[in-house]
mmCIF file of C-alpha atoms in Angstrom:
data_model
loop_
_atom_site.group_PDB
_atom_site.id
_atom_site.type_symbol
_atom_site.label_atom_id
_atom_site.label_comp_id
_atom_site.label_asym_id
_atom_site.label_seq_id
_atom_site.Cartn_x
_atom_site.Cartn_y
_atom_site.Cartn_z
ATOM 1 C CA UNK A 1 61.464 89.874 85.508
ATOM 2 C CA UNK A 2 63.216 92.411 87.735
ATOM 3 C CA UNK A 3 65.543 95.037 86.367
ATOM 4 C CA UNK A 4 69.308 94.572 86.765
ATOM 5 C CA UNK A 5 70.550 96.382 89.866
ATOM 6 C CA UNK A 6 73.290 98.999 89.749
ATOM 7 C CA UNK A 7 75.473 100.669 92.370
ATOM 8 C CA UNK A 8 77.032 104.079 91.831
ATOM 9 C CA UNK A 9 80.363 104.411 93.646
ATOM 10 C CA UNK A 10 81.725 107.846 94.595
ATOM 11 C CA UNK A 11 84.960 108.695 96.399
ATOM 12 C CA UNK A 12 84.910 112.187 97.894
ATOM 13 C CA UNK A 13 87.664 114.361 99.304
ATOM 14 C CA UNK A 14 86.861 117.952 100.286
ATOM 15 C CA UNK A 15 84.349 118.333 97.454
ATOM 16 C CA UNK A 16 83.275 121.803 96.380
ATOM 17 C CA UNK A 17 79.778 121.978 97.944
ATOM 18 C CA UNK A 18 78.210 123.584 94.859
ATOM 19 C CA UNK A 19 79.816 121.153 92.400
ATOM 20 C CA UNK A 20 78.974 118.191 94.623
ATOM 21 C CA UNK A 21 75.317 119.190 94.870
ATOM 22 C CA UNK A 22 75.090 119.559 91.094
ATOM 23 C CA UNK A 23 76.591 116.109 90.618
ATOM 24 C CA UNK A 24 74.246 114.545 93.168
ATOM 25 C CA UNK A 25 71.236 116.253 91.616
ATOM 26 C CA UNK A 26 72.195 114.742 88.255
ATOM 27 C CA UNK A 27 72.313 111.289 89.874
ATOM 28 C CA UNK A 28 68.879 111.761 91.427
ATOM 29 C CA UNK A 29 67.523 112.621 87.956
ATOM 30 C CA UNK A 30 68.710 109.365 86.364
ATOM 31 C CA UNK A 31 65.944 107.599 84.466
ATOM 32 C CA UNK A 32 67.125 104.240 85.808
ATOM 33 C CA UNK A 33 66.937 103.365 89.543
ATOM 34 C CA UNK A 34 70.326 103.287 91.288
ATOM 35 C CA UNK A 35 71.800 102.813 94.745
ATOM 36 C CA UNK A 36 74.427 105.433 95.573
ATOM 37 C CA UNK A 37 77.435 104.785 97.822
ATOM 38 C CA UNK A 38 79.911 107.461 98.948
ATOM 39 C CA UNK A 39 83.258 106.709 100.543
ATOM 40 C CA UNK A 40 84.665 109.898 101.992
ATOM 41 C CA UNK A 41 88.444 109.719 101.828
ATOM 42 C CA UNK A 42 89.201 111.707 104.977
ATOM 43 C CA UNK A 43 87.739 115.123 104.112
ATOM 44 C CA UNK A 44 88.782 117.854 106.563
ATOM 45 C CA UNK A 45 86.983 120.889 105.147
ATOM 46 C CA UNK A 46 83.910 121.770 107.205
ATOM 47 C CA UNK A 47 81.781 122.990 104.295
ATOM 48 C CA UNK A 48 82.613 119.881 102.270
ATOM 49 C CA UNK A 49 81.744 117.601 105.176
ATOM 50 C CA UNK A 50 78.500 119.474 105.683
ATOM 51 C CA UNK A 51 77.567 118.965 102.025
ATOM 52 C CA UNK A 52 78.168 115.209 102.286
ATOM 53 C CA UNK A 53 76.235 114.978 105.553
ATOM 54 C CA UNK A 54 73.310 116.737 103.867
ATOM 55 C CA UNK A 55 72.862 113.962 101.297
ATOM 56 C CA UNK A 56 73.479 111.349 103.992
ATOM 57 C CA UNK A 57 70.746 112.873 106.163
ATOM 58 C CA UNK A 58 68.313 112.882 103.245
ATOM 59 C CA UNK A 59 68.619 109.099 103.113
ATOM 60 C CA UNK A 60 69.332 109.017 99.383
ATOM 61 C CA UNK A 61 72.971 108.042 99.756
ATOM 62 C CA UNK A 62 74.884 105.499 101.847
ATOM 63 C CA UNK A 63 77.980 107.290 103.203
ATOM 64 C CA UNK A 64 81.088 105.696 104.683
ATOM 65 C CA UNK A 65 83.472 107.995 106.570
ATOM 66 C CA UNK A 66 87.042 106.737 106.239
ATOM 67 C CA UNK A 67 90.713 107.678 106.493
ATOM 68 C CA UNK A 68 92.589 109.162 103.545
ATOM 69 C CA UNK A 69 94.230 106.587 101.265
ATOM 70 C CA UNK A 70 94.159 108.399 97.902
ATOM 71 C CA UNK A 71 91.422 108.542 95.306
ATOM 72 C CA UNK A 72 92.343 105.413 93.328
ATOM 73 C CA UNK A 73 92.668 103.178 96.381
ATOM 74 C CA UNK A 74 89.540 104.760 97.818
ATOM 75 C CA UNK A 75 87.461 103.787 94.782
ATOM 76 C CA UNK A 76 88.846 100.244 94.729
ATOM 77 C CA UNK A 77 88.315 99.830 98.471
ATOM 78 C CA UNK A 78 84.695 100.887 98.078
ATOM 79 C CA UNK A 79 84.385 98.482 95.147
ATOM 80 C CA UNK A 80 85.560 95.616 97.365
ATOM 81 C CA UNK A 81 83.036 96.510 100.066
ATOM 82 C CA UNK A 82 79.930 96.950 97.899
ATOM 83 C CA UNK A 83 78.621 93.719 96.429
ATOM 84 C CA UNK A 84 75.440 92.001 95.346
ATOM 85 C CA UNK A 85 74.659 94.212 92.348
ATOM 86 C CA UNK A 86 74.564 93.328 88.667
ATOM 87 C CA UNK A 87 76.461 96.446 87.592
ATOM 88 C CA UNK A 88 78.729 99.088 89.122
ATOM 89 C CA UNK A 89 79.522 102.651 88.029
ATOM 90 C CA UNK A 90 82.368 104.931 89.101
ATOM 91 C CA UNK A 91 81.364 108.547 89.661
ATOM 92 C CA UNK A 92 83.430 111.675 90.367
ATOM 93 C CA UNK A 93 82.371 114.294 92.896
ATOM 94 C CA UNK A 94 82.083 117.302 90.614
ATOM 95 C CA UNK A 95 80.735 116.416 87.147
ATOM 96 C CA UNK A 96 77.205 116.261 85.758
ATOM 97 C CA UNK A 97 75.628 113.117 84.336
ATOM 98 C CA UNK A 98 72.994 113.319 81.637
ATOM 99 C CA UNK A 99 69.670 111.754 82.728
ATOM 100 C CA UNK A 100 69.884 108.621 80.577
ATOM 101 C CA UNK A 101 73.512 107.750 81.345
ATOM 102 C CA UNK A 102 72.753 104.721 83.499
ATOM 103 C CA UNK A 103 69.823 103.583 81.392
ATOM 104 C CA UNK A 104 72.032 103.553 78.271
ATOM 105 C CA UNK A 105 74.801 101.661 80.027
ATOM 106 C CA UNK A 106 72.509 99.009 81.458
ATOM 107 C CA UNK A 107 70.855 98.508 78.057
ATOM 108 C CA UNK A 108 74.253 98.134 76.385
ATOM 109 C CA UNK A 109 75.588 95.716 78.989
ATOM 110 C CA UNK A 110 72.404 93.662 79.143
ATOM 111 C CA UNK A 111 72.236 93.358 75.376
ATOM 112 C CA UNK A 112 75.894 92.528 74.749
ATOM 113 C CA UNK A 113 76.686 88.958 73.797
ATOM 114 C CA UNK A 114 78.629 87.209 76.550
ATOM 115 C CA UNK A 115 78.306 90.049 79.069
ATOM 116 C CA UNK A 116 76.554 87.737 81.537
ATOM 117 C CA UNK A 117 79.479 85.325 81.710
ATOM 118 C CA UNK A 118 82.520 87.440 80.794
ATOM 119 C CA UNK A 119 84.046 90.495 82.518
ATOM 120 C CA UNK A 120 82.607 93.445 80.588
ATOM 121 C CA UNK A 121 83.254 97.176 80.763
ATOM 122 C CA UNK A 122 81.024 99.829 79.205
ATOM 123 C CA UNK A 123 82.160 103.405 78.667
ATOM 124 C CA UNK A 124 80.699 106.430 76.927
ATOM 125 C CA UNK A 125 82.041 109.584 75.373
ATOM 126 C CA UNK A 126 81.952 112.889 77.267
ATOM 127 C CA UNK A 127 82.331 116.625 76.832
ATOM 128 C CA UNK A 128 84.635 119.025 78.677
ATOM 129 C CA UNK A 129 83.264 121.960 80.662
ATOM 130 C CA UNK A 130 84.916 124.655 82.765
ATOM 131 C CA UNK A 131 84.160 125.252 86.445
ATOM 132 C CA UNK A 132 81.066 127.295 85.508
ATOM 133 C CA UNK A 133 79.813 124.542 83.192
ATOM 134 C CA UNK A 134 80.611 126.345 79.970
ATOM 135 C CA UNK A 135 81.339 123.898 77.146
ATOM 136 C CA UNK A 136 85.046 123.799 76.207
ATOM 137 C CA UNK A 137 85.453 120.738 73.980
ATOM 138 C CA UNK A 138 84.670 117.153 73.067
ATOM 139 C CA UNK A 139 86.369 114.086 74.436
ATOM 140 C CA UNK A 140 89.569 112.872 72.781
ATOM 141 C CA UNK A 141 87.916 110.248 70.625
ATOM 142 C CA UNK A 142 85.111 112.387 69.242
ATOM 143 C CA UNK A 143 84.629 111.406 65.603
ATOM 144 C CA UNK A 144 87.381 108.799 65.684
ATOM 145 C CA UNK A 145 87.675 105.090 66.317
ATOM 146 C CA UNK A 146 88.937 104.394 69.818
ATOM 147 C CA UNK A 147 92.140 102.289 69.601
ATOM 148 C CA UNK A 148 91.608 100.189 72.711
ATOM 149 C CA UNK A 149 93.910 97.227 73.332
ATOM 150 C CA UNK A 150 95.735 95.418 76.110
ATOM 151 C CA UNK A 151 98.992 96.775 74.671
ATOM 152 C CA UNK A 152 97.747 100.332 75.055
ATOM 153 C CA UNK A 153 96.319 99.646 78.534
ATOM 154 C CA UNK A 154 99.749 98.601 79.827
ATOM 155 C CA UNK A 155 101.157 102.089 79.213
ATOM 156 C CA UNK A 156 98.136 104.390 79.072
ATOM 157 C CA UNK A 157 94.554 104.882 80.192
ATOM 158 C CA UNK A 158 92.109 106.161 77.607
ATOM 159 C CA UNK A 159 88.799 105.632 79.364
ATOM 160 C CA UNK A 160 87.518 108.109 81.926
ATOM 161 C CA UNK A 161 86.410 106.523 85.199
ATOM 162 C CA UNK A 162 83.224 108.542 85.480
ATOM 163 C CA UNK A 163 82.022 107.127 82.130
ATOM 164 C CA UNK A 164 82.558 103.495 83.199
ATOM 165 C CA UNK A 165 79.906 100.935 84.094
ATOM 166 C CA UNK A 166 80.824 97.257 84.464
ATOM 167 C CA UNK A 167 79.456 93.913 85.540
ATOM 168 C CA UNK A 168 79.975 91.762 88.624
ATOM 169 C CA UNK A 169 82.449 89.522 86.799
ATOM 170 C CA UNK A 170 84.802 92.448 86.245
ATOM 171 C CA UNK A 171 84.324 93.709 89.805
ATOM 172 C CA UNK A 172 85.485 90.372 91.198
ATOM 173 C CA UNK A 173 88.586 90.440 89.021
ATOM 174 C CA UNK A 174 89.424 94.022 89.953
ATOM 175 C CA UNK A 175 89.449 93.382 93.709
ATOM 176 C CA UNK A 176 91.928 90.482 93.570
ATOM 177 C CA UNK A 177 94.817 92.919 93.936
ATOM 178 C CA UNK A 178 95.734 95.175 96.858
ATOM 179 C CA UNK A 179 93.796 98.432 96.361
ATOM 180 C CA UNK A 180 96.977 100.474 96.933
ATOM 181 C CA UNK A 181 98.927 98.981 94.016
ATOM 182 C CA UNK A 182 97.057 100.155 90.889
ATOM 183 C CA UNK A 183 97.882 103.662 89.647
ATOM 184 C CA UNK A 184 94.175 104.532 89.487
ATOM 185 C CA UNK A 185 90.818 102.769 89.611
ATOM 186 C CA UNK A 186 89.939 103.597 85.996
ATOM 187 C CA UNK A 187 93.319 102.516 84.608
ATOM 188 C CA UNK A 188 92.972 99.253 86.536
ATOM 189 C CA UNK A 189 89.494 98.651 85.092
ATOM 190 C CA UNK A 190 90.758 99.352 81.558
ATOM 191 C CA UNK A 191 93.792 97.100 81.960
ATOM 192 C CA UNK A 192 91.839 94.103 83.265
ATOM 193 C CA UNK A 193 88.898 94.416 80.884
ATOM 194 C CA UNK A 194 91.164 94.808 77.831
ATOM 195 C CA UNK A 195 93.199 91.757 78.767
ATOM 196 C CA UNK A 196 90.650 89.475 80.405
ATOM 197 C CA UNK A 197 87.254 90.581 79.135
ATOM 198 C CA UNK A 198 85.290 92.796 76.790
ATOM 199 C CA UNK A 199 84.869 96.550 76.297
ATOM 200 C CA UNK A 200 81.759 98.260 74.950
ATOM 201 C CA UNK A 201 82.134 101.777 73.564
ATOM 202 C CA UNK A 202 79.127 104.120 73.487
ATOM 203 C CA UNK A 203 79.854 107.069 71.211
ATOM 204 C CA UNK A 204 77.003 109.026 72.760
ATOM 205 C CA UNK A 205 78.018 111.748 75.258
ATOM 206 C CA UNK A 206 76.586 110.965 78.691
ATOM 207 C CA UNK A 207 78.842 113.004 81.002
ATOM 208 C CA UNK A 208 79.629 116.703 81.306
ATOM 209 C CA UNK A 209 83.180 116.505 82.630
ATOM 210 C CA UNK A 210 84.092 119.547 84.689
ATOM 211 C CA UNK A 211 87.706 120.757 84.585
ATOM 212 C CA UNK A 212 88.354 123.322 87.306
ATOM 213 C CA UNK A 213 92.033 123.020 88.183
ATOM 214 C CA UNK A 214 91.575 120.969 91.351
ATOM 215 C CA UNK A 215 90.732 117.595 89.801
ATOM 216 C CA UNK A 216 92.581 114.512 91.050
ATOM 217 C CA UNK A 217 93.784 114.022 87.491
ATOM 218 C CA UNK A 218 95.506 117.053 86.041
ATOM 219 C CA UNK A 219 94.991 116.190 82.403
ATOM 220 C CA UNK A 220 93.451 118.967 80.340
ATOM 221 C CA UNK A 221 91.192 118.715 77.327
ATOM 222 C CA UNK A 222 93.778 119.415 74.620
ATOM 223 C CA UNK A 223 96.408 117.016 73.317
ATOM 224 C CA UNK A 224 99.159 119.516 74.210
ATOM 225 C CA UNK A 225 97.956 119.743 77.817
ATOM 226 C CA UNK A 226 97.804 115.952 78.004
ATOM 227 C CA UNK A 227 101.313 115.643 76.558
ATOM 228 C CA UNK A 228 102.776 118.177 79.025
ATOM 229 C CA UNK A 229 100.978 116.504 81.930
ATOM 230 C CA UNK A 230 102.515 113.161 81.049
ATOM 231 C CA UNK A 231 105.995 114.625 80.718
ATOM 232 C CA UNK A 232 105.674 116.093 84.211
ATOM 233 C CA UNK A 233 104.079 113.070 85.855
ATOM 234 C CA UNK A 234 105.981 110.239 84.224
ATOM 235 C CA UNK A 235 109.405 111.804 83.722
ATOM 236 C CA UNK A 236 109.964 114.372 86.451
ATOM 237 C CA UNK A 237 107.688 112.926 89.161
ATOM 238 C CA UNK A 238 108.701 109.338 88.374
ATOM 239 C CA UNK A 239 105.160 108.016 88.396
ATOM 240 C CA UNK A 240 106.521 105.309 86.150
ATOM 241 C CA UNK A 241 107.482 103.423 89.315
ATOM 242 C CA UNK A 242 103.752 103.164 90.077
ATOM 243 C CA UNK A 243 103.076 101.954 86.543
ATOM 244 C CA UNK A 244 105.747 99.265 86.931
ATOM 245 C CA UNK A 245 104.159 98.082 90.196
ATOM 246 C CA UNK A 246 100.765 98.006 88.514
ATOM 247 C CA UNK A 247 102.061 95.840 85.661
ATOM 248 C CA UNK A 248 103.788 93.436 88.067
ATOM 249 C CA UNK A 249 100.612 93.194 90.134
ATOM 250 C CA UNK A 250 98.619 92.437 86.997
ATOM 251 C CA UNK A 251 101.109 89.760 85.916
ATOM 252 C CA UNK A 252 100.947 88.048 89.302
ATOM 253 C CA UNK A 253 97.152 87.863 89.372
ATOM 254 C CA UNK A 254 95.927 87.713 85.764
ATOM 255 C CA UNK A 255 98.638 86.628 83.298
ATOM 256 C CA UNK A 256 97.212 83.104 82.987
ATOM 257 C CA UNK A 257 93.940 84.585 81.661
ATOM 258 C CA UNK A 258 95.564 86.383 78.719
ATOM 259 C CA UNK A 259 95.705 85.068 75.175
ATOM 260 C CA UNK A 260 99.109 84.019 73.862
ATOM 261 C CA UNK A 261 99.790 87.286 71.992
ATOM 262 C CA UNK A 262 99.046 89.441 75.031
ATOM 263 C CA UNK A 263 101.120 87.150 77.242
ATOM 264 C CA UNK A 264 104.107 87.794 74.966
ATOM 265 C CA UNK A 265 103.564 91.550 75.216
ATOM 266 C CA UNK A 266 103.255 91.381 78.996
ATOM 267 C CA UNK A 267 106.511 89.412 79.174
ATOM 268 C CA UNK A 268 108.350 92.380 77.645
ATOM 269 C CA UNK A 269 107.691 94.248 80.915
ATOM 270 C CA UNK A 270 108.862 91.447 83.202
ATOM 271 C CA UNK A 271 112.322 91.350 84.846
ATOM 272 C CA UNK A 272 115.232 89.842 82.923
ATOM 273 C CA UNK A 273 116.968 90.632 79.630
ATOM 274 C CA UNK A 274 116.382 94.306 80.322
ATOM 275 C CA UNK A 275 118.310 95.762 77.374
ATOM 276 C CA UNK A 276 116.856 93.325 74.860
ATOM 277 C CA UNK A 277 113.305 93.868 76.084
ATOM 278 C CA UNK A 278 113.735 97.649 76.076
ATOM 279 C CA UNK A 279 114.825 97.514 72.436
ATOM 280 C CA UNK A 280 111.992 95.177 71.484
ATOM 281 C CA UNK A 281 109.419 97.495 73.070
ATOM 282 C CA UNK A 282 110.958 100.568 71.460
ATOM 283 C CA UNK A 283 110.928 98.897 68.036
ATOM 284 C CA UNK A 284 107.510 97.280 68.400
ATOM 285 C CA UNK A 285 105.689 97.506 65.019
ATOM 286 C CA UNK A 286 102.333 98.623 66.442
ATOM 287 C CA UNK A 287 101.580 101.828 68.325
ATOM 288 C CA UNK A 288 101.567 101.796 72.101
ATOM 289 C CA UNK A 289 99.797 105.124 72.484
ATOM 290 C CA UNK A 290 97.257 106.933 70.338
ATOM 291 C CA UNK A 291 99.036 109.918 68.805
ATOM 292 C CA UNK A 292 102.451 109.955 67.184
ATOM 293 C CA UNK A 293 104.003 112.344 69.809
ATOM 294 C CA UNK A 294 102.638 110.261 72.692
ATOM 295 C CA UNK A 295 103.817 107.035 71.096
ATOM 296 C CA UNK A 296 107.288 108.491 70.471
ATOM 297 C CA UNK A 297 107.435 109.641 74.091
ATOM 298 C CA UNK A 298 106.587 106.101 75.192
ATOM 299 C CA UNK A 299 109.316 104.556 73.033
ATOM 300 C CA UNK A 300 111.897 106.979 74.430
ATOM 301 C CA UNK A 301 110.866 105.913 77.930
ATOM 302 C CA UNK A 302 111.462 102.303 76.896
ATOM 303 C CA UNK A 303 114.912 103.094 75.492
ATOM 304 C CA UNK A 304 115.861 104.884 78.702
ATOM 305 C CA UNK A 305 114.906 101.773 80.636
ATOM 306 C CA UNK A 306 112.278 103.597 82.673
ATOM 307 C CA UNK A 307 109.465 101.182 81.890
#
């Protein structure tokens, strides 16, 4: 019996040549065979382009040179174009994967009950490193139970894209929607899998997540940094408009696949009875976000009618 096939999907944009090489080297050292696809999202830096062309020339990677559409849409576009595999993994351009990352994910997905017929997402824990790969901290959920739920996925994303591996069933669901509508590829995967499928958590660290100040996501590795980032992005930069579009897109394409409780929660974000729904969300008895400060911030946003 042949092994399940897996595609690694990378979106690049002016990658640091040194960081990119280190990431690619870690992919080549995986103990499980993979096919690697790169979609370059309109890089214009000569050294970055040269680094990508180097791996393309070596024949180890399938590269697609494309126009810039943003990292989230770029990942989802690549996901819609690559098919025929059992499993798919998102990969950033500047981290380092531990050698058994893919092998662990495939084992978990293959052994999970129902993963052959239901949309299933696997994710692992990770550690933070600085630009020189010095350890700086553990992932948010280290030593704690991860409070994953559809309710949380509507207003937050708590799974890092580069730790995700998922099956063909989830891929097909994810590409129903226009790639430009979701806020990010990893948030979209979390939202759909929490509402329409299953999530497998691996508490083992499989990724060394590099934070160097130029990441597409500006979230740091402390709760304070994460809190400040969200204040800036969702209050002052009005990224909540993108979140609203994402929720509406989800409702249009997937609401019929939710259970009755999750359908009721989703309805709180739909148009109509705005004041009443804002109050109901703000007074909801269960937490929307993980920590008390983050949850309070979310409820204030509801009361202000921003989401």
